[in-house]
Amino acid sequence: MIPVAAWDPIDSMRRTIAIDLDGVIYNLLQGLSDHLMQAHRVKLDPESVTQYSLAGLTGNEVVDRDIIDRIRDPRFYANLPAYPDAHDALYALKAAGFCVVAVTRRPPAAQQATLLALGRDFPDVFSQVYTTKYKLRKLRAIRAQYGIEDHGDTAVEFARDRIWTYLIARPYNRGVPESRFLKRVEGVGAAAKYILTPLSERLEAHSA
């Protein structure tokens, strides 16, 4: 379990955490892998995927077209597997008084499936769910102070805007460097632990 830590008084007004969904709390690649095995008998190891874009992922034209069709299908997002550490992490943040919001680039048509899945898997955690192509603009609008992401370029944008950013370490973002406001972590559980530490300790962790 993730401990519910007290927050710094200086940090007490900095309460909103924007969390991506796919690659952070939901294992989209595992969902694709399960589908490809069932539909095409094609094995996809999620840990072997080194590109963020899913276009041309396997080199098989039929399979690759099916991948794109699949991620455009709202029904695909209804039953994706959650990462094992997601439940404890999200509830620890919520219990500590943070406002937890989801900011995702999922297709707008998937909003209903997304809301149903989050309500089923993480009831009473998310205050809002935003679907947008322009994540930094949304984080500015809602005054988010923390971002948890798996997309390297997006994480760098957040950090440049002085948003405390936790990049979930995946093979496809391996080359993204850390900075004062950007920390690579092994999962959303590790991100939650950093966020729940006092500000002075967090500054030390980010500079380590």
mmCIF file with all atom_site columns, C-alpha atoms in Angstrom:
data_model
loop_
_atom_site.group_PDB
_atom_site.id
_atom_site.type_symbol
_atom_site.label_atom_id
_atom_site.label_alt_id
_atom_site.label_comp_id
_atom_site.label_asym_id
_atom_site.label_entity_id
_atom_site.label_seq_id
_atom_site.pdbx_PDB_ins_code
_atom_site.Cartn_x
_atom_site.Cartn_y
_atom_site.Cartn_z
_atom_site.occupancy
_atom_site.B_iso_or_equiv
_atom_site.pdbx_formal_charge
_atom_site.auth_seq_id
_atom_site.auth_comp_id
_atom_site.auth_asym_id
_atom_site.auth_atom_id
_atom_site.pdbx_PDB_model_num
ATOM 1   C CA . MET A 1 1   ? 0.000   0.000   0.000   1.00 0.00 ? 1   MET A CA 1
ATOM 2   C CA . ILE A 1 2   ? 1.117   3.573   -0.649  1.00 0.00 ? 2   ILE A CA 1
ATOM 3   C CA . PRO A 1 3   ? 1.311   5.609   2.553   1.00 0.00 ? 3   PRO A CA 1
ATOM 4   C CA . VAL A 1 4   ? -0.888  8.697   2.780   1.00 0.00 ? 4   VAL A CA 1
ATOM 5   C CA . ALA A 1 5   ? 1.655   11.370  3.682   1.00 0.00 ? 5   ALA A CA 1
ATOM 6   C CA . ALA A 1 6   ? 1.070   14.897  4.920   1.00 0.00 ? 6   ALA A CA 1
ATOM 7   C CA . TRP A 1 7   ? 1.772   17.670  2.425   1.00 0.00 ? 7   TRP A CA 1
ATOM 8   C CA . ASP A 1 8   ? 3.918   20.754  3.016   1.00 0.00 ? 8   ASP A CA 1
ATOM 9   C CA . PRO A 1 9   ? 2.077   23.896  4.156   1.00 0.00 ? 9   PRO A CA 1
ATOM 10  C CA . ILE A 1 10  ? 3.850   25.780  1.364   1.00 0.00 ? 10  ILE A CA 1
ATOM 11  C CA . ASP A 1 11  ? 2.395   23.248  -1.054  1.00 0.00 ? 11  ASP A CA 1
ATOM 12  C CA . SER A 1 12  ? -1.084  23.141  0.432   1.00 0.00 ? 12  SER A CA 1
ATOM 13  C CA . MET A 1 13  ? -2.766  25.113  -2.349  1.00 0.00 ? 13  MET A CA 1
ATOM 14  C CA . ARG A 1 14  ? -1.120  23.135  -5.136  1.00 0.00 ? 14  ARG A CA 1
ATOM 15  C CA . ARG A 1 15  ? -3.628  20.344  -5.314  1.00 0.00 ? 15  ARG A CA 1
ATOM 16  C CA . THR A 1 16  ? -4.566  19.318  -8.848  1.00 0.00 ? 16  THR A CA 1
ATOM 17  C CA . ILE A 1 17  ? -2.988  16.262  -10.484 1.00 0.00 ? 17  ILE A CA 1
ATOM 18  C CA . ALA A 1 18  ? -3.550  15.620  -14.198 1.00 0.00 ? 18  ALA A CA 1
ATOM 19  C CA . ILE A 1 19  ? -3.117  11.956  -15.081 1.00 0.00 ? 19  ILE A CA 1
ATOM 20  C CA . ASP A 1 20  ? -2.935  10.398  -18.514 1.00 0.00 ? 20  ASP A CA 1
ATOM 21  C CA . LEU A 1 21  ? -4.818  7.132   -18.919 1.00 0.00 ? 21  LEU A CA 1
ATOM 22  C CA . ASP A 1 22  ? -3.194  4.874   -21.515 1.00 0.00 ? 22  ASP A CA 1
ATOM 23  C CA . GLY A 1 23  ? 0.322   3.850   -20.597 1.00 0.00 ? 23  GLY A CA 1
ATOM 24  C CA . VAL A 1 24  ? -0.163  5.254   -17.100 1.00 0.00 ? 24  VAL A CA 1
ATOM 25  C CA . ILE A 1 25  ? -3.116  3.578   -15.396 1.00 0.00 ? 25  ILE A CA 1
ATOM 26  C CA . TYR A 1 26  ? -4.394  1.438   -18.280 1.00 0.00 ? 26  TYR A CA 1
ATOM 27  C CA . ASN A 1 27  ? -2.188  -0.957  -20.220 1.00 0.00 ? 27  ASN A CA 1
ATOM 28  C CA . LEU A 1 28  ? -3.277  -0.145  -23.755 1.00 0.00 ? 28  LEU A CA 1
ATOM 29  C CA . LEU A 1 29  ? -0.494  -2.219  -25.316 1.00 0.00 ? 29  LEU A CA 1
ATOM 30  C CA . GLN A 1 30  ? -1.532  -5.295  -23.357 1.00 0.00 ? 30  GLN A CA 1
ATOM 31  C CA . GLY A 1 31  ? -5.094  -4.759  -24.531 1.00 0.00 ? 31  GLY A CA 1
ATOM 32  C CA . LEU A 1 32  ? -3.833  -4.602  -28.112 1.00 0.00 ? 32  LEU A CA 1
ATOM 33  C CA . SER A 1 33  ? -1.679  -7.665  -27.560 1.00 0.00 ? 33  SER A CA 1
ATOM 34  C CA . ASP A 1 34  ? -4.644  -9.680  -26.324 1.00 0.00 ? 34  ASP A CA 1
ATOM 35  C CA . HIS A 1 35  ? -6.717  -8.572  -29.323 1.00 0.00 ? 35  HIS A CA 1
ATOM 36  C CA . LEU A 1 36  ? -3.992  -9.372  -31.868 1.00 0.00 ? 36  LEU A CA 1
ATOM 37  C CA . MET A 1 37  ? -3.458  -12.828 -30.441 1.00 0.00 ? 37  MET A CA 1
ATOM 38  C CA . GLN A 1 38  ? -7.173  -13.577 -30.594 1.00 0.00 ? 38  GLN A CA 1
ATOM 39  C CA . ALA A 1 39  ? -7.839  -12.017 -34.014 1.00 0.00 ? 39  ALA A CA 1
ATOM 40  C CA . HIS A 1 40  ? -4.610  -12.752 -35.889 1.00 0.00 ? 40  HIS A CA 1
ATOM 41  C CA . ARG A 1 41  ? -2.567  -15.161 -33.765 1.00 0.00 ? 41  ARG A CA 1
ATOM 42  C CA . VAL A 1 42  ? 0.082   -12.430 -33.679 1.00 0.00 ? 42  VAL A CA 1
ATOM 43  C CA . LYS A 1 43  ? 2.140   -12.068 -30.515 1.00 0.00 ? 43  LYS A CA 1
ATOM 44  C CA . LEU A 1 44  ? 2.958   -8.537  -29.382 1.00 0.00 ? 44  LEU A CA 1
ATOM 45  C CA . ASP A 1 45  ? 5.169   -8.039  -26.346 1.00 0.00 ? 45  ASP A CA 1
ATOM 46  C CA . PRO A 1 46  ? 4.220   -4.654  -24.834 1.00 0.00 ? 46  PRO A CA 1
ATOM 47  C CA . GLU A 1 47  ? 7.736   -4.289  -23.418 1.00 0.00 ? 47  GLU A CA 1
ATOM 48  C CA . SER A 1 48  ? 9.233   -4.551  -26.895 1.00 0.00 ? 48  SER A CA 1
ATOM 49  C CA . VAL A 1 49  ? 7.381   -1.541  -28.306 1.00 0.00 ? 49  VAL A CA 1
ATOM 50  C CA . THR A 1 50  ? 9.915   1.253   -28.755 1.00 0.00 ? 50  THR A CA 1
ATOM 51  C CA . GLN A 1 51  ? 7.760   3.720   -30.725 1.00 0.00 ? 51  GLN A CA 1
ATOM 52  C CA . TYR A 1 52  ? 4.934   5.817   -29.361 1.00 0.00 ? 52  TYR A CA 1
ATOM 53  C CA . SER A 1 53  ? 3.051   5.871   -32.653 1.00 0.00 ? 53  SER A CA 1
ATOM 54  C CA . LEU A 1 54  ? 1.186   2.664   -33.375 1.00 0.00 ? 54  LEU A CA 1
ATOM 55  C CA . ALA A 1 55  ? 1.309   3.160   -37.148 1.00 0.00 ? 55  ALA A CA 1
ATOM 56  C CA . GLY A 1 56  ? 3.262   0.373   -38.851 1.00 0.00 ? 56  GLY A CA 1
ATOM 57  C CA . LEU A 1 57  ? 3.831   -1.357  -35.543 1.00 0.00 ? 57  LEU A CA 1
ATOM 58  C CA . THR A 1 58  ? 4.147   -4.944  -36.796 1.00 0.00 ? 58  THR A CA 1
ATOM 59  C CA . GLY A 1 59  ? 5.080   -4.458  -40.458 1.00 0.00 ? 59  GLY A CA 1
ATOM 60  C CA . ASN A 1 60  ? 2.080   -6.564  -41.479 1.00 0.00 ? 60  ASN A CA 1
ATOM 61  C CA . GLU A 1 61  ? -0.287  -4.361  -43.477 1.00 0.00 ? 61  GLU A CA 1
ATOM 62  C CA . VAL A 1 62  ? -3.461  -6.193  -42.448 1.00 0.00 ? 62  VAL A CA 1
ATOM 63  C CA . VAL A 1 63  ? -2.533  -6.345  -38.776 1.00 0.00 ? 63  VAL A CA 1
ATOM 64  C CA . ASP A 1 64  ? -1.348  -2.732  -38.685 1.00 0.00 ? 64  ASP A CA 1
ATOM 65  C CA . ARG A 1 65  ? -4.589  -1.543  -40.253 1.00 0.00 ? 65  ARG A CA 1
ATOM 66  C CA . ASP A 1 66  ? -6.516  -3.489  -37.627 1.00 0.00 ? 66  ASP A CA 1
ATOM 67  C CA . ILE A 1 67  ? -4.466  -1.841  -34.856 1.00 0.00 ? 67  ILE A CA 1
ATOM 68  C CA . ILE A 1 68  ? -5.415  1.628   -36.088 1.00 0.00 ? 68  ILE A CA 1
ATOM 69  C CA . ASP A 1 69  ? -9.056  0.607   -36.466 1.00 0.00 ? 69  ASP A CA 1
ATOM 70  C CA . ARG A 1 70  ? -8.992  -0.850  -32.984 1.00 0.00 ? 70  ARG A CA 1
ATOM 71  C CA . ILE A 1 71  ? -7.692  2.255   -31.225 1.00 0.00 ? 71  ILE A CA 1
ATOM 72  C CA . ARG A 1 72  ? -10.277 4.359   -33.072 1.00 0.00 ? 72  ARG A CA 1
ATOM 73  C CA . ASP A 1 73  ? -13.088 2.108   -31.859 1.00 0.00 ? 73  ASP A CA 1
ATOM 74  C CA . PRO A 1 74  ? -14.652 3.495   -28.646 1.00 0.00 ? 74  PRO A CA 1
ATOM 75  C CA . ARG A 1 75  ? -15.476 -0.033  -27.484 1.00 0.00 ? 75  ARG A CA 1
ATOM 76  C CA . PHE A 1 76  ? -11.761 -0.842  -27.234 1.00 0.00 ? 76  PHE A CA 1
ATOM 77  C CA . TYR A 1 77  ? -11.435 1.424   -24.207 1.00 0.00 ? 77  TYR A CA 1
ATOM 78  C CA . ALA A 1 78  ? -14.207 -0.199  -22.201 1.00 0.00 ? 78  ALA A CA 1
ATOM 79  C CA . ASN A 1 79  ? -12.212 -3.122  -20.798 1.00 0.00 ? 79  ASN A CA 1
ATOM 80  C CA . LEU A 1 80  ? -8.498  -2.362  -20.914 1.00 0.00 ? 80  LEU A CA 1
ATOM 81  C CA . PRO A 1 81  ? -6.455  -3.922  -18.097 1.00 0.00 ? 81  PRO A CA 1
ATOM 82  C CA . ALA A 1 82  ? -5.283  -1.560  -15.385 1.00 0.00 ? 82  ALA A CA 1
ATOM 83  C CA . TYR A 1 83  ? -1.690  -1.586  -14.170 1.00 0.00 ? 83  TYR A CA 1
ATOM 84  C CA . PRO A 1 84  ? -1.365  -3.374  -10.798 1.00 0.00 ? 84  PRO A CA 1
ATOM 85  C CA . ASP A 1 85  ? -0.179  -0.277  -8.913  1.00 0.00 ? 85  ASP A CA 1
ATOM 86  C CA . ALA A 1 86  ? -2.860  2.068   -10.259 1.00 0.00 ? 86  ALA A CA 1
ATOM 87  C CA . HIS A 1 87  ? -5.577  1.367   -7.692  1.00 0.00 ? 87  HIS A CA 1
ATOM 88  C CA . ASP A 1 88  ? -3.496  2.017   -4.565  1.00 0.00 ? 88  ASP A CA 1
ATOM 89  C CA . ALA A 1 89  ? -1.790  5.029   -6.140  1.00 0.00 ? 89  ALA A CA 1
ATOM 90  C CA . LEU A 1 90  ? -4.976  6.809   -7.147  1.00 0.00 ? 90  LEU A CA 1
ATOM 91  C CA . TYR A 1 91  ? -6.770  6.190   -3.877  1.00 0.00 ? 91  TYR A CA 1
ATOM 92  C CA . ALA A 1 92  ? -3.741  7.354   -1.877  1.00 0.00 ? 92  ALA A CA 1
ATOM 93  C CA . LEU A 1 93  ? -3.694  10.638  -3.809  1.00 0.00 ? 93  LEU A CA 1
ATOM 94  C CA . LYS A 1 94  ? -7.434  11.065  -3.410  1.00 0.00 ? 94  LYS A CA 1
ATOM 95  C CA . ALA A 1 95  ? -7.255  10.310  0.314   1.00 0.00 ? 95  ALA A CA 1
ATOM 96  C CA . ALA A 1 96  ? -4.528  12.920  0.741   1.00 0.00 ? 96  ALA A CA 1
ATOM 97  C CA . GLY A 1 97  ? -6.910  15.558  -0.566  1.00 0.00 ? 97  GLY A CA 1
ATOM 98  C CA . PHE A 1 98  ? -5.665  16.022  -4.100  1.00 0.00 ? 98  PHE A CA 1
ATOM 99  C CA . CYS A 1 99  ? -8.017  16.785  -6.964  1.00 0.00 ? 99  CYS A CA 1
ATOM 100 C CA . VAL A 1 100 ? -7.370  13.993  -9.454  1.00 0.00 ? 100 VAL A CA 1
ATOM 101 C CA . VAL A 1 101 ? -8.335  14.610  -13.073 1.00 0.00 ? 101 VAL A CA 1
ATOM 102 C CA . ALA A 1 102 ? -7.750  12.604  -16.231 1.00 0.00 ? 102 ALA A CA 1
ATOM 103 C CA . VAL A 1 103 ? -6.393  14.325  -19.338 1.00 0.00 ? 103 VAL A CA 1
ATOM 104 C CA . THR A 1 104 ? -6.286  12.011  -22.340 1.00 0.00 ? 104 THR A CA 1
ATOM 105 C CA . ARG A 1 105 ? -5.905  12.062  -26.103 1.00 0.00 ? 105 ARG A CA 1
ATOM 106 C CA . ARG A 1 106 ? -8.372  9.210   -26.557 1.00 0.00 ? 106 ARG A CA 1
ATOM 107 C CA . PRO A 1 107 ? -10.881 9.706   -29.377 1.00 0.00 ? 107 PRO A CA 1
ATOM 108 C CA . PRO A 1 108 ? -13.760 11.969  -28.259 1.00 0.00 ? 108 PRO A CA 1
ATOM 109 C CA . ALA A 1 109 ? -16.161 9.180   -29.205 1.00 0.00 ? 109 ALA A CA 1
ATOM 110 C CA . ALA A 1 110 ? -14.568 7.041   -26.468 1.00 0.00 ? 110 ALA A CA 1
ATOM 111 C CA . GLN A 1 111 ? -15.607 9.431   -23.695 1.00 0.00 ? 111 GLN A CA 1
ATOM 112 C CA . GLN A 1 112 ? -18.604 7.372   -22.597 1.00 0.00 ? 112 GLN A CA 1
ATOM 113 C CA . ALA A 1 113 ? -16.613 4.121   -22.527 1.00 0.00 ? 113 ALA A CA 1
ATOM 114 C CA . THR A 1 114 ? -13.869 5.926   -20.611 1.00 0.00 ? 114 THR A CA 1
ATOM 115 C CA . LEU A 1 115 ? -16.261 7.276   -17.992 1.00 0.00 ? 115 LEU A CA 1
ATOM 116 C CA . LEU A 1 116 ? -17.872 3.876   -17.512 1.00 0.00 ? 116 LEU A CA 1
ATOM 117 C CA . ALA A 1 117 ? -14.485 2.146   -17.147 1.00 0.00 ? 117 ALA A CA 1
ATOM 118 C CA . LEU A 1 118 ? -13.162 4.704   -14.652 1.00 0.00 ? 118 LEU A CA 1
ATOM 119 C CA . GLY A 1 119 ? -16.383 4.537   -12.659 1.00 0.00 ? 119 GLY A CA 1
ATOM 120 C CA . ARG A 1 120 ? -16.102 0.757   -12.518 1.00 0.00 ? 120 ARG A CA 1
ATOM 121 C CA . ASP A 1 121 ? -12.345 0.450   -11.878 1.00 0.00 ? 121 ASP A CA 1
ATOM 122 C CA . PHE A 1 122 ? -11.674 3.587   -9.803  1.00 0.00 ? 122 PHE A CA 1
ATOM 123 C CA . PRO A 1 123 ? -15.003 4.790   -8.362  1.00 0.00 ? 123 PRO A CA 1
ATOM 124 C CA . ASP A 1 124 ? -15.033 8.281   -6.820  1.00 0.00 ? 124 ASP A CA 1
ATOM 125 C CA . VAL A 1 125 ? -11.419 9.057   -7.767  1.00 0.00 ? 125 VAL A CA 1
ATOM 126 C CA . PHE A 1 126 ? -11.589 11.346  -10.791 1.00 0.00 ? 126 PHE A CA 1
ATOM 127 C CA . SER A 1 127 ? -13.155 14.769  -10.440 1.00 0.00 ? 127 SER A CA 1
ATOM 128 C CA . GLN A 1 128 ? -13.093 15.398  -14.196 1.00 0.00 ? 128 GLN A CA 1
ATOM 129 C CA . VAL A 1 129 ? -12.136 13.584  -17.402 1.00 0.00 ? 129 VAL A CA 1
ATOM 130 C CA . TYR A 1 130 ? -10.871 15.745  -20.256 1.00 0.00 ? 130 TYR A CA 1
ATOM 131 C CA . THR A 1 131 ? -10.319 14.583  -23.826 1.00 0.00 ? 131 THR A CA 1
ATOM 132 C CA . THR A 1 132 ? -8.044  16.929  -25.756 1.00 0.00 ? 132 THR A CA 1
ATOM 133 C CA . LYS A 1 133 ? -5.190  17.029  -28.256 1.00 0.00 ? 133 LYS A CA 1
ATOM 134 C CA . TYR A 1 134 ? -3.716  20.017  -26.426 1.00 0.00 ? 134 TYR A CA 1
ATOM 135 C CA . LYS A 1 135 ? -2.797  18.719  -23.022 1.00 0.00 ? 135 LYS A CA 1
ATOM 136 C CA . LEU A 1 136 ? -0.576  21.572  -21.845 1.00 0.00 ? 136 LEU A CA 1
ATOM 137 C CA . ARG A 1 137 ? -3.294  24.075  -22.695 1.00 0.00 ? 137 ARG A CA 1
ATOM 138 C CA . LYS A 1 138 ? -5.744  22.064  -20.596 1.00 0.00 ? 138 LYS A CA 1
ATOM 139 C CA . LEU A 1 139 ? -3.329  21.743  -17.656 1.00 0.00 ? 139 LEU A CA 1
ATOM 140 C CA . ARG A 1 140 ? -2.852  25.508  -17.713 1.00 0.00 ? 140 ARG A CA 1
ATOM 141 C CA . ALA A 1 141 ? -6.619  26.064  -17.829 1.00 0.00 ? 141 ALA A CA 1
ATOM 142 C CA . ILE A 1 142 ? -7.268  23.871  -14.788 1.00 0.00 ? 142 ILE A CA 1
ATOM 143 C CA . ARG A 1 143 ? -4.101  25.082  -13.018 1.00 0.00 ? 143 ARG A CA 1
ATOM 144 C CA . ALA A 1 144 ? -2.714  21.596  -12.545 1.00 0.00 ? 144 ALA A CA 1
ATOM 145 C CA . GLN A 1 145 ? 0.491   21.487  -10.562 1.00 0.00 ? 145 GLN A CA 1
ATOM 146 C CA . TYR A 1 146 ? 1.328   17.847  -11.296 1.00 0.00 ? 146 TYR A CA 1
ATOM 147 C CA . GLY A 1 147 ? 1.261   15.748  -14.429 1.00 0.00 ? 147 GLY A CA 1
ATOM 148 C CA . ILE A 1 148 ? 1.721   11.998  -14.817 1.00 0.00 ? 148 ILE A CA 1
ATOM 149 C CA . GLU A 1 149 ? 2.453   11.016  -18.410 1.00 0.00 ? 149 GLU A CA 1
ATOM 150 C CA . ASP A 1 150 ? 3.967   8.339   -20.627 1.00 0.00 ? 150 ASP A CA 1
ATOM 151 C CA . HIS A 1 151 ? 4.459   10.496  -23.741 1.00 0.00 ? 151 HIS A CA 1
ATOM 152 C CA . GLY A 1 152 ? 7.971   11.921  -23.664 1.00 0.00 ? 152 GLY A CA 1
ATOM 153 C CA . ASP A 1 153 ? 7.415   15.129  -25.626 1.00 0.00 ? 153 ASP A CA 1
ATOM 154 C CA . THR A 1 154 ? 4.301   15.945  -23.630 1.00 0.00 ? 154 THR A CA 1
ATOM 155 C CA . ALA A 1 155 ? 6.135   15.391  -20.345 1.00 0.00 ? 155 ALA A CA 1
ATOM 156 C CA . VAL A 1 156 ? 8.911   17.747  -21.477 1.00 0.00 ? 156 VAL A CA 1
ATOM 157 C CA . GLU A 1 157 ? 6.301   20.401  -22.332 1.00 0.00 ? 157 GLU A CA 1
ATOM 158 C CA . PHE A 1 158 ? 4.780   20.101  -18.874 1.00 0.00 ? 158 PHE A CA 1
ATOM 159 C CA . ALA A 1 159 ? 8.163   20.371  -17.174 1.00 0.00 ? 159 ALA A CA 1
ATOM 160 C CA . ARG A 1 160 ? 9.145   23.434  -19.199 1.00 0.00 ? 160 ARG A CA 1
ATOM 161 C CA . ASP A 1 161 ? 5.944   25.035  -17.916 1.00 0.00 ? 161 ASP A CA 1
ATOM 162 C CA . ARG A 1 162 ? 7.126   24.339  -14.356 1.00 0.00 ? 162 ARG A CA 1
ATOM 163 C CA . ILE A 1 163 ? 4.595   21.588  -13.744 1.00 0.00 ? 163 ILE A CA 1
ATOM 164 C CA . TRP A 1 164 ? 5.911   18.804  -11.529 1.00 0.00 ? 164 TRP A CA 1
ATOM 165 C CA . THR A 1 165 ? 5.974   15.985  -14.060 1.00 0.00 ? 165 THR A CA 1
ATOM 166 C CA . TYR A 1 166 ? 6.379   12.243  -13.609 1.00 0.00 ? 166 TYR A CA 1
ATOM 167 C CA . LEU A 1 167 ? 7.173   10.315  -16.773 1.00 0.00 ? 167 LEU A CA 1
ATOM 168 C CA . ILE A 1 168 ? 6.271   6.640   -16.566 1.00 0.00 ? 168 ILE A CA 1
ATOM 169 C CA . ALA A 1 169 ? 9.354   4.830   -17.860 1.00 0.00 ? 169 ALA A CA 1
ATOM 170 C CA . ARG A 1 170 ? 8.470   2.928   -21.030 1.00 0.00 ? 170 ARG A CA 1
ATOM 171 C CA . PRO A 1 171 ? 10.709  1.661   -23.849 1.00 0.00 ? 171 PRO A CA 1
ATOM 172 C CA . TYR A 1 172 ? 9.256   4.281   -26.203 1.00 0.00 ? 172 TYR A CA 1
ATOM 173 C CA . ASN A 1 173 ? 10.302  7.226   -24.004 1.00 0.00 ? 173 ASN A CA 1
ATOM 174 C CA . ARG A 1 174 ? 13.710  5.955   -22.957 1.00 0.00 ? 174 ARG A CA 1
ATOM 175 C CA . GLY A 1 175 ? 15.647  8.904   -24.411 1.00 0.00 ? 175 GLY A CA 1
ATOM 176 C CA . VAL A 1 176 ? 13.811  11.638  -22.510 1.00 0.00 ? 176 VAL A CA 1
ATOM 177 C CA . PRO A 1 177 ? 16.163  13.310  -19.999 1.00 0.00 ? 177 PRO A CA 1
ATOM 178 C CA . GLU A 1 178 ? 15.198  14.265  -16.482 1.00 0.00 ? 178 GLU A CA 1
ATOM 179 C CA . SER A 1 179 ? 15.192  17.860  -15.304 1.00 0.00 ? 179 SER A CA 1
ATOM 180 C CA . ARG A 1 180 ? 14.251  19.833  -12.206 1.00 0.00 ? 180 ARG A CA 1
ATOM 181 C CA . PHE A 1 181 ? 10.550  19.419  -12.958 1.00 0.00 ? 181 PHE A CA 1
ATOM 182 C CA . LEU A 1 182 ? 10.659  16.063  -14.748 1.00 0.00 ? 182 LEU A CA 1
ATOM 183 C CA . LYS A 1 183 ? 11.313  12.767  -13.004 1.00 0.00 ? 183 LYS A CA 1
ATOM 184 C CA . ARG A 1 184 ? 11.291  9.314   -14.605 1.00 0.00 ? 184 ARG A CA 1
ATOM 185 C CA . VAL A 1 185 ? 9.467   6.748   -12.474 1.00 0.00 ? 185 VAL A CA 1
ATOM 186 C CA . GLU A 1 186 ? 8.723   3.046   -12.822 1.00 0.00 ? 186 GLU A CA 1
ATOM 187 C CA . GLY A 1 187 ? 4.963   3.376   -12.527 1.00 0.00 ? 187 GLY A CA 1
ATOM 188 C CA . VAL A 1 188 ? 2.085   5.466   -11.279 1.00 0.00 ? 188 VAL A CA 1
ATOM 189 C CA . GLY A 1 189 ? 2.646   4.033   -7.803  1.00 0.00 ? 189 GLY A CA 1
ATOM 190 C CA . ALA A 1 190 ? 6.160   5.498   -7.740  1.00 0.00 ? 190 ALA A CA 1
ATOM 191 C CA . ALA A 1 191 ? 4.817   8.825   -9.021  1.00 0.00 ? 191 ALA A CA 1
ATOM 192 C CA . ALA A 1 192 ? 2.270   8.924   -6.196  1.00 0.00 ? 192 ALA A CA 1
ATOM 193 C CA . LYS A 1 193 ? 4.981   8.288   -3.618  1.00 0.00 ? 193 LYS A CA 1
ATOM 194 C CA . TYR A 1 194 ? 6.983   11.266  -4.887  1.00 0.00 ? 194 TYR A CA 1
ATOM 195 C CA . ILE A 1 195 ? 3.928   13.521  -4.894  1.00 0.00 ? 195 ILE A CA 1
ATOM 196 C CA . LEU A 1 196 ? 3.061   12.484  -1.341  1.00 0.00 ? 196 LEU A CA 1
ATOM 197 C CA . THR A 1 197 ? 6.490   13.431  -0.004  1.00 0.00 ? 197 THR A CA 1
ATOM 198 C CA . PRO A 1 198 ? 7.187   16.874  1.463   1.00 0.00 ? 198 PRO A CA 1
ATOM 199 C CA . LEU A 1 199 ? 8.232   19.524  -1.047  1.00 0.00 ? 199 LEU A CA 1
ATOM 200 C CA . SER A 1 200 ? 11.808  19.786  0.231   1.00 0.00 ? 200 SER A CA 1
ATOM 201 C CA . GLU A 1 201 ? 12.348  16.051  -0.216  1.00 0.00 ? 201 GLU A CA 1
ATOM 202 C CA . ARG A 1 202 ? 10.720  16.144  -3.631  1.00 0.00 ? 202 ARG A CA 1
ATOM 203 C CA . LEU A 1 203 ? 13.134  18.858  -4.748  1.00 0.00 ? 203 LEU A CA 1
ATOM 204 C CA . GLU A 1 204 ? 16.023  16.646  -3.661  1.00 0.00 ? 204 GLU A CA 1
ATOM 205 C CA . ALA A 1 205 ? 14.566  13.680  -5.561  1.00 0.00 ? 205 ALA A CA 1
ATOM 206 C CA . HIS A 1 206 ? 14.123  15.720  -8.734  1.00 0.00 ? 206 HIS A CA 1
ATOM 207 C CA . SER A 1 207 ? 17.688  17.012  -8.561  1.00 0.00 ? 207 SER A CA 1
ATOM 208 C CA . ALA A 1 208 ? 19.191  13.574  -7.831  1.00 0.00 ? 208 ALA A CA 1
#
